[in-house]
Structures are given as structure tokens and as C-alpha cells.
Amino acid sequence: MGGGTVPQGGIGIVSALKTLPGDAKGLALSLGLGVLAVAGCILVLSSATVVAAVAGACIAALPYLAVVWLKRRPLRRPSQPGLLASYVSLRVVLAVTAAAFYARLRPEDALWSGAAMGITIVAALQEPLIKRLLNGQRQQTANLPGSFAMPSAKVPAAAVTRNNLMVIGLAVLLAVFRVPAWILFIVAVLQLWPQGRVLGQALIARATSKRNYDLLPKLLKAHEPEFAVYYAAVKGAEYQLGMWLPYLERLGRPFVVISKHGATVPVIGRLTNAPVIGLLDGVAGALDRLVVPSLKAAFYVQGSPANAAFQRYRKLTHVWLNHGDSDKEANFHPRHATYDKLFVCGEQGVARYAAHGIDVPRAKFELVGRPQVENIDFREDAAVPPNPTVLYAPTWQGGRPSTSYTSLPIGPAIVRELLDRGATVVFRPHPLSYGIPADKGSVRKIHDMLRKDAQQTGRKHVFGPAAEKDLDVAGCFNLSDALVTDVSSIASEYLASGKPYAMTAMTASGQAFVAEFPSAQAAYVIEKDLSTLGTALDNLLGADPLAEQRAARRKYCLGEVIGPRAAEPFIEAALELIGVPAAAVSAR
């Protein structure tokens, strides 16, 4: 029956192993090391001669040395994760082997060596429990008056495993040199002290977490936040939240930041003075307890689907802020229609949704300009000088290939052309590019190019911490005479400077690129194959034929207000939203 052919025979073990996930290699490695350890242990336990015992110890030494090599990084730096509770069963076998080896070489010390390795085995067997205690969810808080600070880690957890491995290795060495085993016993007992400290830290952290969790409703009610900022991402808080928190603080009203992931709380806490609370994700009612009666609105700067968990509180007005304004898909996603209000810079922000078939009622939109452009100097005469300073600010790779707008793969060629034209370069890559090996390699290559050119020509290029830490985006804009960037909010914000910019076309080309990404209508387009690089830079650094289109697009994209008063429309709209009367807004 049917048109298919039924395969004959079964699936072989090799084919089956190939279907296992990536952890299969780790499983096979652990199994191989375990077999060697057990073989060495059996040989030592059954040895009738010292030679046989030494041979068994040598076999057991192979998995021991393999573990030391595999875990060399956390062994050198115990603050790194990945060591605690690793290879526990293997270490137990190695400890038994060490005790037997000691007893074979020094029979009179069998009791001492057995006791020492017994303590070491018990210590190893406790590590999974300690790890569970340490890795359990914690009620993280920051800047919340009345909450208790989490205890700092006085002893790194990885030190427990490091000490355990050290005692096992020391046992074999002391046995070889026939050192009395009571010395080994003392060392074995001493390893329990840091282990006890780590266990104590875990227990105190657990108790602190429970105390904070119980206190949260009371403390939040006392704070009386009028709005919340909900953040559901794991990475990116520094720039996504960091660009909005100063303006939310300017509202002068109490608020709270709620983070879905407790690990982000310390990061966010350094960005604001407002209380930051981590959610105990998966705990029934944990989020309900944070929605206190004083809350009126919630703002969202990142488009995670997990935002829906907070959007279900319908007594609040849910506002989509986003963390930038560009032609990327993140600026016109269908999920945005679920928010009560969409704060966008200008009419371009409204038009994007309709252009992509997303129906959002006009009444949901609020034109609030772009507060972040307030520190960008506007240049009335944007003519580029003969020896220009050009900002190259590529975006990051994005979440999938279809939205990979970054020009970093061709970045070195772009920078080389700028250098050949006598430009001083300000280079500011997206911070997330450092987490992508290929893009990080391009960043390092550009750094090397600029460093060498600076040495040869004396031009004062700005890159590395000087461009990414010492200066903010506006500072980089103000240093430059022109910009080369990708599809990103950088292009939109640069309109506030009045100066010319070029955009790279990495996912489309020609008119298709300009049609898909309207910001390119006022940009000089650099194709992915670099075929238009020369022409684009000629226009960017020369005649600038798109000056009028750029001026017309500024208001359409950024709204009515740029310069020092750019934050005012947002502040007024946000205050009205949380119930501050218009008269009070004007009085400010």
C-alpha cells in the first residue's frame, strides 16, 4: 500500500550514535575516561607487586591528567563556571585508586590514606548538592530600599573541585615519595573548610532570596511605582535599556524595572537608581505580586515574545518604545499591534507598519520624536572638509540570516578605501559584534589597520575603548563629518546632524534595497560586492547631491524637535500617559 518503499534491515549502532546530540561526544569521552580509571583501579587493588601497582597508577593517571587538561581554564581561574561537580564518579574511582596505591607502597599507613581518601570521596559526592543550591533561582533585587543584599562569593565554587583534584594528585605523589599518610589526612581535612564556606554562601543566598521574595509586595507598595519597565531579554540591557532609562528618570516619577532573568539585575542596577527586580520565572504568582495598585503603565524596549506575560495585566497601559528607530524588522513586527500604545519618532515610524501589511489603528501611535538625538550637534552647512573625519558604525549580525545587515565582512575594505582617501576614521561597531567570532575578527582587523595607519600618517583615528566607552553615539556623531553605516537606527539618528551618510546594502541591492529600506533614499548606497564603493564615497565626501532629500526626510523620520529640546515630546507624552495633567507637564 502507498507509493513508498519500506527500508529493509535495521539501523546500525554507528548510525544511531550519529543521531545523538552534541553531548554524545562528552558522554563518549566520560565513558572512555571512566574505563581507564576503573582499569587502573582494579590493577592497583589486585596487584601482588609494587610494579603492578605502579602500572595501575600510571593507567589511572591518564584520565586524571585528561580532566586537568579539559578543565584547565576554570582550574586556573576558579571564578569561571564549568568545574564544580564535574567528573564526580571519575574522581571517586581515582580517590579509591590513590588510597589503594598508598596502602600498597606504605602498608603501615593504610588507615591514614584510607581515611584521607574517604574524606575526599565524601567531599566530591557533596558537590552536586552544592551545585543545585548555588544554581537555584534567587530573588534578585537592586536599588530597592528595605531589601537584603545577596552575599558576595568569598570563595569561588570551582575551588571546591580544584581542591578535591589536588588532594587526589597529592596522594599519589606522597605515596611515591613514601611520605607518612597522616600529612595527607591533614590536607584532606583542610579541603572541607572552603567547601563549607561555599555551602554556607549557598544557604545564606537561599535564605536571603526567600526573605526578599516575602518582602517584595510590601516594599513595592511603599515605593509606589507609577510605571514599570519590563525587560525579558538575556543580553543587551546596557544599550537597549541604557538608552531609555535616563529619559524615564527625567519623568521624575517613581518607577520599577522588572527583569524576566534575575542574572541581568546587577547589570541593570548599574544603569539606574530605580529599583530593579528579577522575576522568579516559573514560580506560580511571582509576577502577580509585582503588579502593585499604584502601577498605571508599562514600557517595553525589547521585542521578546515573553513580554506577553506582563501584557496580560490589562489594568496597565502597555507602551512599545523599542530601543532604536530603523528600517529593521524589529521596528514593524506584527506583535507590536498587541500593545496599547506605540511610541514612534515620526510619521516614518507609522508608515512602516502599513508598508509591511501590519494593521495598527492610527490612534495607537504617539509621535514622540527621538530623545537620544538631543546631544547631536546640527550642522547647517554640512559640506565635508578636504580631510574629513568619517564615522564607520556597522550594526550586528542579527538573529537570523535574513536580517543580517552587518557590513563587517566587507568592513576592512571600506575602511581601507577611507584611509586611501585621507580620512580620519572613527570606528564604533555594535557591542554584540564581539560575541560573534567572524565579526570579532573583522573588528580586530580594522583596529590593526587604524593602529598602523595612525603610526604611519599621524592621523588620530578613534577606535576601541576611545570610541566605544569614552564616547557615546552622539559624541562619535559630533566628531565626524560623514557616516558609513548599515540598516540600523544609527542612520536615522544621524539625520539630526544634517551631515551626509552612506548605507551598505547587504541583504538586497539596487532599487530593491532602497524600496525595502526607506532610510536609504537619503543615503549613498554601498553594494555588498563593493561595486559602488568608489561612487558612494565620491558623493559622500564630495558634491553631496542628496542634501535636500536628507533635509526633507529629517522631520518625517525624527519628528518636529531635534537638538537640546528633543526629549520634550517624549516626556510630555509619557507623563500624560501615567496621569500627570497637561498643566503640570507645562509647568515643568
Coordinates of C-alpha atoms in Angstrom, one line a residue:
M1 CA 0.0 0.0 0.0
G2 CA 1.2 3.5 -0.8
G3 CA 3.9 4.6 -3.1
G4 CA 6.8 4.4 -0.7
T5 CA 9.4 1.7 -0.2
V6 CA 9.8 0.2 3.2
P7 CA 13.5 0.1 4.1
Q8 CA 14.9 -3.3 4.8
G9 CA 17.1 -4.1 7.8
G10 CA 17.8 -2.1 11.0
I11 CA 19.8 0.9 11.9
G12 CA 23.4 0.2 12.9
I13 CA 25.0 1.4 16.2
V14 CA 27.2 3.8 14.3
S15 CA 24.3 5.4 12.5
A16 CA 22.4 5.5 15.8
L17 CA 25.3 7.3 17.6
K18 CA 25.4 9.9 14.8
T19 CA 21.8 10.9 15.6
L20 CA 22.7 11.7 19.2
P21 CA 23.0 15.4 20.1
G22 CA 26.3 17.2 20.6
D23 CA 26.5 16.0 24.2
A24 CA 27.2 12.5 22.8
K25 CA 30.9 13.3 22.4
G26 CA 31.0 14.4 26.0
L27 CA 29.3 11.2 27.0
A28 CA 31.7 9.1 25.0
L29 CA 34.7 10.9 26.5
S30 CA 33.4 10.4 30.0
L31 CA 32.9 6.8 29.3
G32 CA 36.4 6.3 27.9
L33 CA 38.0 8.1 30.9
G34 CA 35.9 6.1 33.3
V35 CA 37.0 2.8 31.7
L36 CA 40.7 3.8 32.1
A37 CA 40.2 4.9 35.7
V38 CA 38.4 1.6 36.6
A39 CA 41.0 -0.5 34.8
G40 CA 43.8 1.3 36.7
C41 CA 41.9 1.0 40.0
I42 CA 41.4 -2.8 39.5
L43 CA 45.0 -3.3 38.7
V44 CA 46.2 -1.4 41.8
L45 CA 43.7 -3.2 44.1
S46 CA 44.7 -6.7 42.7
S47 CA 48.4 -6.0 42.4
A48 CA 50.7 -8.6 44.0
T49 CA 53.8 -6.5 43.3
V50 CA 54.8 -2.9 43.5
V51 CA 55.4 -2.9 39.8
A52 CA 51.8 -3.9 39.1
A53 CA 50.6 -1.2 41.4
V54 CA 52.7 1.4 39.7
A55 CA 51.4 0.2 36.3
G56 CA 47.8 0.6 37.5
A57 CA 48.5 4.1 38.9
C58 CA 50.0 5.1 35.6
I59 CA 46.9 3.9 33.8
A60 CA 44.7 5.9 36.3
A61 CA 46.9 8.9 35.8
L62 CA 45.8 9.2 32.2
P63 CA 42.1 10.1 32.9
Y64 CA 43.3 12.3 35.8
L65 CA 45.6 14.3 33.5
A66 CA 42.9 14.4 30.9
V67 CA 40.5 16.0 33.3
V68 CA 43.1 18.6 34.4
W69 CA 43.7 19.5 30.7
L70 CA 40.0 19.6 29.8
K71 CA 39.3 21.8 32.8
R72 CA 42.5 23.9 32.7
R73 CA 40.7 27.2 32.3
P74 CA 38.5 27.1 35.4
L75 CA 41.3 25.4 37.3
R76 CA 43.4 28.5 36.6
R77 CA 40.5 30.9 37.2
P78 CA 38.1 29.4 39.7
S79 CA 35.7 32.3 39.2
Q80 CA 34.8 30.8 35.8
P81 CA 31.8 28.3 35.7
G82 CA 32.0 24.7 34.5
L83 CA 34.2 23.0 37.1
L84 CA 32.0 22.4 40.2
A85 CA 30.6 18.8 40.3
S86 CA 32.3 17.8 37.1
Y87 CA 33.6 14.2 36.7
V88 CA 32.4 13.2 40.3
S89 CA 32.2 9.5 39.7
L90 CA 35.6 9.5 38.0
R91 CA 37.1 11.3 40.9
V92 CA 35.6 8.8 43.3
V93 CA 37.3 5.9 41.4
L94 CA 40.6 7.9 41.3
A95 CA 40.4 8.5 45.0
V96 CA 39.9 4.8 45.7
T97 CA 42.9 4.1 43.4
A98 CA 45.1 6.6 45.3
A99 CA 44.2 5.1 48.6
A100 CA 45.0 1.6 47.4
F101 CA 48.2 2.8 45.8
Y102 CA 49.3 4.5 49.1
A103 CA 48.5 1.3 51.1
R104 CA 50.4 -0.8 48.6
L105 CA 53.6 1.3 48.9
R106 CA 53.2 2.1 52.6
P107 CA 51.1 -0.7 54.2
E108 CA 51.6 0.8 57.7
D109 CA 49.7 3.9 56.5
A110 CA 46.7 2.1 55.1
L111 CA 44.4 3.5 57.7
W112 CA 45.5 7.1 57.3
S113 CA 45.4 7.0 53.5
G114 CA 42.0 5.3 53.5
A115 CA 40.6 8.0 55.9
A116 CA 42.1 10.8 53.8
M117 CA 40.6 9.5 50.6
G118 CA 37.4 8.6 52.3
I119 CA 37.0 12.3 53.3
T120 CA 37.9 13.3 49.7
I121 CA 35.2 10.9 48.3
V122 CA 32.6 12.3 50.6
A123 CA 33.6 15.9 49.6
A124 CA 33.3 15.0 45.9
L125 CA 29.9 13.4 46.4
Q126 CA 28.5 16.6 48.1
E127 CA 29.3 18.8 45.1
P128 CA 26.1 18.0 43.1
L129 CA 24.1 19.1 46.1
I130 CA 26.1 22.3 46.5
K131 CA 25.7 23.0 42.7
R132 CA 22.0 22.6 42.9
L133 CA 21.8 25.0 45.8
L134 CA 24.0 27.6 44.0
N135 CA 22.2 27.3 40.7
G136 CA 18.7 27.6 42.2
Q137 CA 16.7 30.7 41.3
R138 CA 17.3 33.7 43.5
Q139 CA 15.1 36.7 44.2
Q140 CA 17.4 39.3 42.8
T141 CA 16.9 43.0 43.6
A142 CA 18.8 46.2 43.2
N143 CA 18.2 49.7 44.5
L144 CA 15.1 48.6 46.4
P145 CA 15.0 50.2 49.9
G146 CA 14.4 47.6 52.6
S147 CA 15.6 44.6 50.6
F148 CA 18.6 42.5 51.6
A149 CA 21.8 42.3 49.5
M150 CA 22.8 38.9 48.3
P151 CA 26.0 37.7 49.9
S152 CA 29.2 38.0 47.8
A153 CA 31.1 34.9 47.0
K154 CA 34.1 34.9 49.3
V155 CA 35.2 31.5 48.0
P156 CA 34.7 30.6 44.3
A157 CA 32.6 27.5 44.0
A158 CA 35.1 26.0 41.5
A159 CA 37.8 26.0 44.2
V160 CA 35.9 23.0 45.8
T161 CA 36.6 20.8 42.8
R162 CA 40.1 22.2 42.3
N163 CA 41.0 21.3 45.9
N164 CA 39.5 17.8 45.5
L165 CA 41.5 17.1 42.4
M166 CA 44.6 18.5 44.1
V167 CA 44.3 16.1 47.1
I168 CA 43.9 13.1 44.8
G169 CA 47.0 14.0 42.8
L170 CA 48.9 14.8 46.0
A171 CA 48.1 11.4 47.4
V172 CA 49.9 9.7 44.6
L173 CA 52.9 11.9 44.8
L174 CA 53.2 11.5 48.6
A175 CA 52.9 7.7 48.2
V176 CA 55.7 7.7 45.6
F177 CA 58.0 9.5 47.9
R178 CA 56.8 7.4 50.9
V179 CA 55.7 10.4 53.0
P180 CA 53.7 9.5 56.1
A181 CA 50.0 9.5 55.2
W182 CA 48.9 11.5 58.3
I183 CA 50.1 14.5 56.4
L184 CA 47.8 13.6 53.5
F185 CA 45.0 13.2 56.1
I186 CA 45.5 16.8 57.3
V187 CA 45.4 18.1 53.8
A188 CA 42.3 16.2 53.0
V189 CA 40.6 17.6 56.1
L190 CA 41.6 21.2 55.2
Q191 CA 39.7 20.9 51.9
L192 CA 36.5 20.8 53.9
W193 CA 36.9 24.4 55.1
P194 CA 36.5 26.1 51.7
Q195 CA 33.8 23.6 50.8
G196 CA 31.9 24.5 54.0
R197 CA 32.3 28.2 53.1
V198 CA 30.8 27.7 49.7
L199 CA 27.9 25.6 51.1
G200 CA 27.3 28.4 53.7
Q201 CA 27.3 31.0 51.0
A202 CA 24.7 29.0 49.1
L203 CA 22.5 28.5 52.1
I204 CA 22.7 32.2 53.1
A205 CA 21.9 33.2 49.5
R206 CA 18.9 30.9 49.5
A207 CA 17.6 32.4 52.8
T208 CA 18.2 36.0 51.6
S209 CA 16.3 35.2 48.4
K210 CA 13.3 33.9 50.4
R211 CA 13.3 36.9 52.7
N212 CA 13.4 39.3 49.7
Y213 CA 10.6 37.3 47.9
D214 CA 8.4 37.6 51.0
L215 CA 9.1 41.3 51.4
L216 CA 8.6 42.3 47.8
P217 CA 4.9 43.3 47.8
K218 CA 5.3 45.4 50.9
L219 CA 8.5 47.1 49.7
L220 CA 7.0 47.8 46.2
K221 CA 3.8 49.2 47.7
A222 CA 5.9 51.5 49.8
H223 CA 7.8 52.7 46.8
E224 CA 4.5 53.4 44.9
P225 CA 5.8 53.0 41.3
E226 CA 3.6 54.7 38.8
F227 CA 5.0 52.7 35.8
A228 CA 7.2 49.7 35.1
V229 CA 9.8 48.9 32.5
Y230 CA 9.6 45.2 31.6
Y231 CA 12.7 43.5 30.2
A232 CA 12.7 39.9 29.0
A233 CA 16.0 39.6 27.2
V234 CA 19.1 37.9 28.5
K235 CA 21.6 40.2 26.7
G236 CA 21.7 43.8 25.5
A237 CA 20.4 45.6 28.6
E238 CA 23.4 48.1 28.5
Y239 CA 22.3 49.6 25.2
Q240 CA 18.6 48.7 24.9
L241 CA 17.6 49.8 28.4
G242 CA 20.6 52.1 28.7
M243 CA 19.4 54.5 26.0
W244 CA 15.9 54.9 27.6
L245 CA 16.5 54.9 31.4
P246 CA 17.9 58.4 31.6
Y247 CA 14.7 59.8 29.9
L248 CA 12.4 57.7 32.1
E249 CA 14.2 59.0 35.1
R250 CA 13.6 62.5 33.8
L251 CA 9.9 62.0 34.3
G252 CA 10.5 62.5 37.9
R253 CA 8.0 59.8 38.9
P254 CA 8.8 56.6 40.9
F255 CA 9.1 53.5 38.7
V256 CA 10.5 50.0 38.8
V257 CA 12.4 47.8 36.3
I258 CA 11.2 44.2 36.2
S259 CA 13.6 41.7 34.5
K260 CA 12.5 38.2 33.5
H261 CA 16.0 37.0 34.1
G262 CA 17.5 37.5 37.6
A263 CA 21.1 37.4 36.2
T264 CA 20.5 40.7 34.4
V265 CA 19.5 42.6 37.6
P266 CA 23.0 43.6 38.7
V267 CA 23.7 44.9 35.2
I268 CA 20.5 46.9 35.0
G269 CA 21.0 48.1 38.6
R270 CA 24.2 49.9 37.5
L271 CA 22.3 51.8 34.8
T272 CA 19.6 53.4 37.0
N273 CA 18.8 54.4 40.5
A274 CA 15.3 53.0 40.2
P275 CA 14.5 49.7 41.9
V276 CA 15.3 46.6 39.7
I277 CA 13.6 43.3 40.4
G278 CA 14.3 39.9 38.9
L279 CA 11.3 37.6 38.3
L280 CA 11.4 34.1 39.8
D281 CA 10.4 32.7 36.4
G282 CA 8.2 29.6 36.6
V283 CA 7.1 30.3 40.2
A284 CA 3.3 30.5 40.3
G285 CA 2.1 34.0 41.1
A286 CA 5.6 35.5 41.1
L287 CA 4.7 38.2 38.6
D288 CA 1.3 38.9 40.1
R289 CA 3.0 40.0 43.3
L290 CA 4.9 42.7 41.4
V291 CA 1.8 44.4 40.0
V292 CA 1.0 46.8 42.8
P293 CA -2.0 49.1 42.8
S294 CA 0.0 52.2 42.0
L295 CA 1.1 51.0 38.6
K296 CA -0.5 52.7 35.6
A297 CA 1.7 51.8 32.7
A298 CA 4.4 49.5 31.4
F299 CA 7.1 50.3 28.9
Y300 CA 8.9 47.8 26.7
V301 CA 12.2 48.4 24.9
Q302 CA 12.9 44.9 23.6
G303 CA 10.6 42.8 21.4
S304 CA 10.8 39.4 23.2
P305 CA 7.7 37.2 22.8
A306 CA 8.0 36.8 26.6
N307 CA 6.7 40.4 27.0
A308 CA 3.2 38.9 26.7
A309 CA 3.4 37.6 30.2
F310 CA 3.3 41.2 31.5
Q311 CA 1.0 42.5 28.8
R312 CA -1.8 40.3 30.3
Y313 CA -2.2 42.8 33.1
R314 CA -4.9 44.8 31.4
K315 CA -5.3 47.5 34.0
L316 CA -2.0 48.8 32.8
T317 CA -1.4 50.8 29.6
H318 CA 1.3 48.9 27.7
V319 CA 3.7 51.0 25.6
W320 CA 6.0 49.8 22.9
L321 CA 9.2 52.0 23.0
N322 CA 11.7 49.8 21.1
H323 CA 15.4 50.6 21.5
G324 CA 16.1 52.3 18.2
D325 CA 14.4 53.6 15.1
S326 CA 15.4 52.0 11.8
D327 CA 14.0 50.0 8.9
K328 CA 14.8 46.7 10.6
E329 CA 12.0 44.2 11.1
A330 CA 12.3 44.9 14.8
N331 CA 10.6 48.2 14.1
F332 CA 7.4 46.8 12.4
H333 CA 6.8 43.4 13.9
P334 CA 3.1 42.2 14.0
R335 CA 3.4 41.6 17.8
H336 CA 3.6 45.4 18.2
A337 CA -0.1 45.6 17.4
T338 CA -0.8 43.9 20.8
Y339 CA 0.5 47.0 22.7
D340 CA -1.9 49.7 23.8
K341 CA 0.4 52.5 22.6
L342 CA 3.3 52.6 20.1
F343 CA 5.7 55.5 20.7
V344 CA 7.4 56.3 17.4
C345 CA 9.7 59.1 16.4
G346 CA 7.8 60.5 13.4
E347 CA 5.5 59.6 10.6
Q348 CA 8.0 57.2 9.1
G349 CA 7.5 55.0 12.2
V350 CA 3.8 54.9 11.5
A351 CA 4.2 54.2 7.8
R352 CA 6.5 51.2 8.3
Y353 CA 3.7 49.1 9.7
A354 CA 1.3 49.8 6.8
A355 CA 4.0 49.3 4.2
H356 CA 4.5 45.8 5.6
G357 CA 0.8 44.9 5.8
I358 CA 0.5 45.3 9.6
D359 CA -2.7 46.8 10.7
V360 CA -2.3 49.1 13.7
P361 CA -5.0 51.7 14.4
R362 CA -3.7 55.3 14.0
A363 CA -5.0 56.1 17.4
K364 CA -2.4 53.8 19.0
F365 CA 0.5 55.8 17.7
E366 CA 2.1 58.6 19.6
L367 CA 4.8 60.7 17.8
V368 CA 7.4 61.5 20.5
G369 CA 10.5 62.3 18.4
R370 CA 13.8 60.7 19.3
P371 CA 15.1 62.0 22.7
Q372 CA 18.5 60.4 22.1
V373 CA 19.4 63.0 19.5
E374 CA 19.4 65.9 22.0
N375 CA 23.1 65.9 22.2
I376 CA 23.8 65.7 18.5
D377 CA 25.1 68.9 17.0
F378 CA 23.2 70.1 13.9
R379 CA 25.4 71.4 11.1
E380 CA 23.6 73.8 8.9
D381 CA 26.3 73.7 6.3
A382 CA 27.1 70.1 6.1
A383 CA 29.9 70.4 3.4
V384 CA 32.6 67.8 4.1
P385 CA 36.1 69.3 4.5
P386 CA 39.1 68.2 2.4
N387 CA 40.5 65.9 5.1
P388 CA 37.3 64.6 6.6
T389 CA 36.6 62.5 9.7
V390 CA 34.3 59.6 8.9
L391 CA 32.4 57.5 11.4
Y392 CA 32.1 53.9 10.4
A393 CA 29.4 52.3 12.6
P394 CA 28.3 48.8 11.5
T395 CA 25.4 47.0 13.1
W396 CA 25.5 43.5 14.4
Q397 CA 24.6 40.3 12.6
G398 CA 21.1 40.0 13.9
G399 CA 19.1 36.9 15.0
R400 CA 18.9 35.2 11.6
P401 CA 20.5 35.3 8.1
S402 CA 17.6 37.3 6.6
T403 CA 18.2 40.1 9.0
S404 CA 22.0 40.1 8.9
Y405 CA 22.6 43.7 7.9
T406 CA 26.1 44.0 9.2
S407 CA 28.8 45.2 6.8
L408 CA 31.6 43.9 9.0
P409 CA 32.5 41.2 6.4
I410 CA 33.4 44.0 4.0
G411 CA 34.3 46.5 6.7
P412 CA 38.1 46.2 6.2
A413 CA 37.7 47.1 2.5
I414 CA 35.5 50.1 3.4
V415 CA 38.0 51.3 6.0
R416 CA 40.9 50.8 3.6
E417 CA 39.2 53.0 1.0
L418 CA 38.5 55.7 3.5
L419 CA 42.2 55.7 4.6
D420 CA 43.3 55.8 1.0
R421 CA 41.2 59.0 0.6
G422 CA 43.0 60.6 3.5
A423 CA 40.1 60.3 6.0
T424 CA 40.4 60.1 9.8
V425 CA 38.2 57.2 10.9
V426 CA 36.1 56.9 14.0
F427 CA 35.2 53.2 14.3
R428 CA 32.3 52.1 16.6
P429 CA 31.0 48.6 16.0
H430 CA 27.8 47.3 17.6
P431 CA 28.6 45.9 21.1
L432 CA 27.1 42.5 20.3
S433 CA 29.5 42.0 17.4
Y434 CA 32.2 41.0 19.9
G435 CA 30.2 37.9 20.7
I436 CA 30.3 36.6 17.1
P437 CA 33.7 35.1 16.2
A438 CA 33.8 36.1 12.5
D439 CA 32.6 39.7 13.2
K440 CA 35.0 40.0 16.1
G441 CA 37.8 39.0 13.7
S442 CA 36.8 41.8 11.4
V443 CA 36.7 44.3 14.2
R444 CA 40.2 43.3 15.3
K445 CA 41.4 43.6 11.7
I446 CA 40.1 47.1 11.4
H447 CA 41.6 48.0 14.8
D448 CA 45.0 46.8 13.4
M449 CA 44.6 48.8 10.2
L450 CA 43.8 52.0 12.1
R451 CA 46.6 51.5 14.5
K452 CA 49.2 51.0 11.8
D453 CA 47.8 53.9 9.7
A454 CA 48.0 56.2 12.7
Q455 CA 51.6 55.3 13.2
Q456 CA 52.5 55.9 9.6
T457 CA 50.4 59.1 8.9
G458 CA 49.9 60.6 12.3
R459 CA 46.1 60.8 11.8
K460 CA 44.3 60.5 15.1
H461 CA 41.8 57.7 14.4
V462 CA 39.4 56.9 17.2
F463 CA 38.6 53.3 17.9
G464 CA 38.5 50.7 20.7
P465 CA 37.6 52.0 24.1
A466 CA 38.1 55.6 23.0
A467 CA 35.1 55.2 20.6
E468 CA 33.1 52.6 22.4
K469 CA 33.5 53.6 26.1
D470 CA 34.8 57.1 26.4
L471 CA 32.4 58.5 23.8
D472 CA 28.7 57.8 23.4
V473 CA 26.9 57.6 20.0
A474 CA 26.3 61.3 20.0
G475 CA 29.9 62.0 20.8
C476 CA 31.0 59.9 17.8
F477 CA 28.5 61.7 15.6
N478 CA 29.8 65.1 16.6
L479 CA 33.4 64.2 15.9
S480 CA 32.5 63.1 12.3
D481 CA 31.9 64.9 9.1
A482 CA 30.2 62.0 7.4
L483 CA 28.9 58.5 8.3
V484 CA 29.1 55.0 6.8
T485 CA 26.6 52.6 8.4
D486 CA 24.2 49.7 7.8
V487 CA 20.5 49.3 8.1
S488 CA 20.2 50.5 11.7
S489 CA 19.0 53.3 13.9
I490 CA 22.4 54.9 13.5
A491 CA 21.3 56.1 10.0
S492 CA 18.0 57.6 11.3
E493 CA 19.7 59.4 14.2
Y494 CA 22.4 60.8 12.0
L495 CA 19.7 62.8 10.2
A496 CA 19.7 65.0 13.3
S497 CA 23.3 66.2 12.5
G498 CA 22.4 67.4 9.0
K499 CA 25.6 65.7 7.7
P500 CA 25.7 63.1 4.8
Y501 CA 25.7 59.4 5.3
A502 CA 26.2 56.2 3.3
M503 CA 24.5 52.8 3.9
T504 CA 25.6 49.3 3.0
A505 CA 23.2 47.0 1.1
M506 CA 23.9 43.6 2.5
T507 CA 20.6 41.7 2.0
A508 CA 19.3 43.4 -1.2
S509 CA 20.7 45.6 -3.9
G510 CA 19.8 48.5 -6.2
Q511 CA 16.3 49.9 -6.2
A512 CA 15.0 46.8 -4.3
F513 CA 17.2 47.9 -1.4
V514 CA 16.1 51.5 -1.4
A515 CA 12.4 50.4 -1.7
E516 CA 12.7 47.9 1.2
F517 CA 14.7 50.3 3.5
P518 CA 13.4 53.9 3.1
S519 CA 16.3 55.4 5.1
A520 CA 18.4 54.6 2.0
Q521 CA 16.5 57.2 0.0
A522 CA 18.7 59.9 1.5
A523 CA 21.9 57.7 1.7
Y524 CA 24.7 56.9 -0.7
V525 CA 24.4 53.1 -1.1
I526 CA 27.4 50.8 -1.0
E527 CA 26.6 47.4 -2.5
K528 CA 27.7 44.2 -0.9
D529 CA 30.1 43.5 -3.8
L530 CA 31.7 46.9 -3.3
S531 CA 30.9 47.8 -6.9
T532 CA 29.5 51.2 -5.8
L533 CA 32.0 51.9 -3.1
G534 CA 34.0 54.5 -5.1
T535 CA 30.9 56.3 -6.4
A536 CA 29.3 56.4 -3.0
L537 CA 32.3 57.8 -1.3
D538 CA 32.8 60.4 -4.1
N539 CA 29.3 61.7 -3.4
L540 CA 29.5 61.3 0.4
L541 CA 32.8 63.2 0.7
G542 CA 32.3 65.5 -2.3
A543 CA 29.3 67.1 -4.0
D544 CA 26.6 65.6 -1.7
P545 CA 23.7 65.6 -4.2
L546 CA 21.3 64.1 -1.6
A547 CA 21.5 67.1 0.8
E548 CA 17.9 68.3 0.0
Q549 CA 16.4 64.8 0.3
R550 CA 18.1 64.4 3.7
A551 CA 16.7 67.6 5.0
A552 CA 13.2 66.7 3.9
R553 CA 13.5 63.2 5.5
R554 CA 14.6 64.6 8.8
K555 CA 11.2 65.7 10.1
Y556 CA 9.5 62.7 8.5
C557 CA 11.8 60.4 10.4
L558 CA 12.6 62.2 13.7
G559 CA 9.6 64.4 14.3
E560 CA 9.3 68.1 14.9
V561 CA 12.1 68.6 17.5
I562 CA 15.8 67.9 17.4
G563 CA 18.7 69.4 19.3
P564 CA 18.6 70.2 23.1
R565 CA 14.8 70.1 23.3
A566 CA 14.5 66.7 21.6
A567 CA 13.4 64.9 24.8
E568 CA 10.4 67.2 25.5
P569 CA 7.8 65.4 23.3
F570 CA 8.5 62.1 24.9
I571 CA 8.5 63.4 28.4
E572 CA 5.2 65.2 27.8
A573 CA 3.5 62.1 26.2
A574 CA 4.8 59.7 28.9
L575 CA 3.6 61.9 31.8
E576 CA 0.2 62.4 30.2
L577 CA 0.0 58.6 29.9
I578 CA 0.6 58.0 33.6
G579 CA -1.9 60.6 34.6
V580 CA 0.1 63.8 35.1
P581 CA -2.2 66.7 34.0
A582 CA -1.1 68.7 30.9
A583 CA -0.9 71.8 33.1
A584 CA 1.6 70.1 35.3
V585 CA 3.6 69.0 32.3
S586 CA 3.8 72.6 31.0
A587 CA 4.9 73.8 34.4
R588 CA 7.9 71.6 34.2

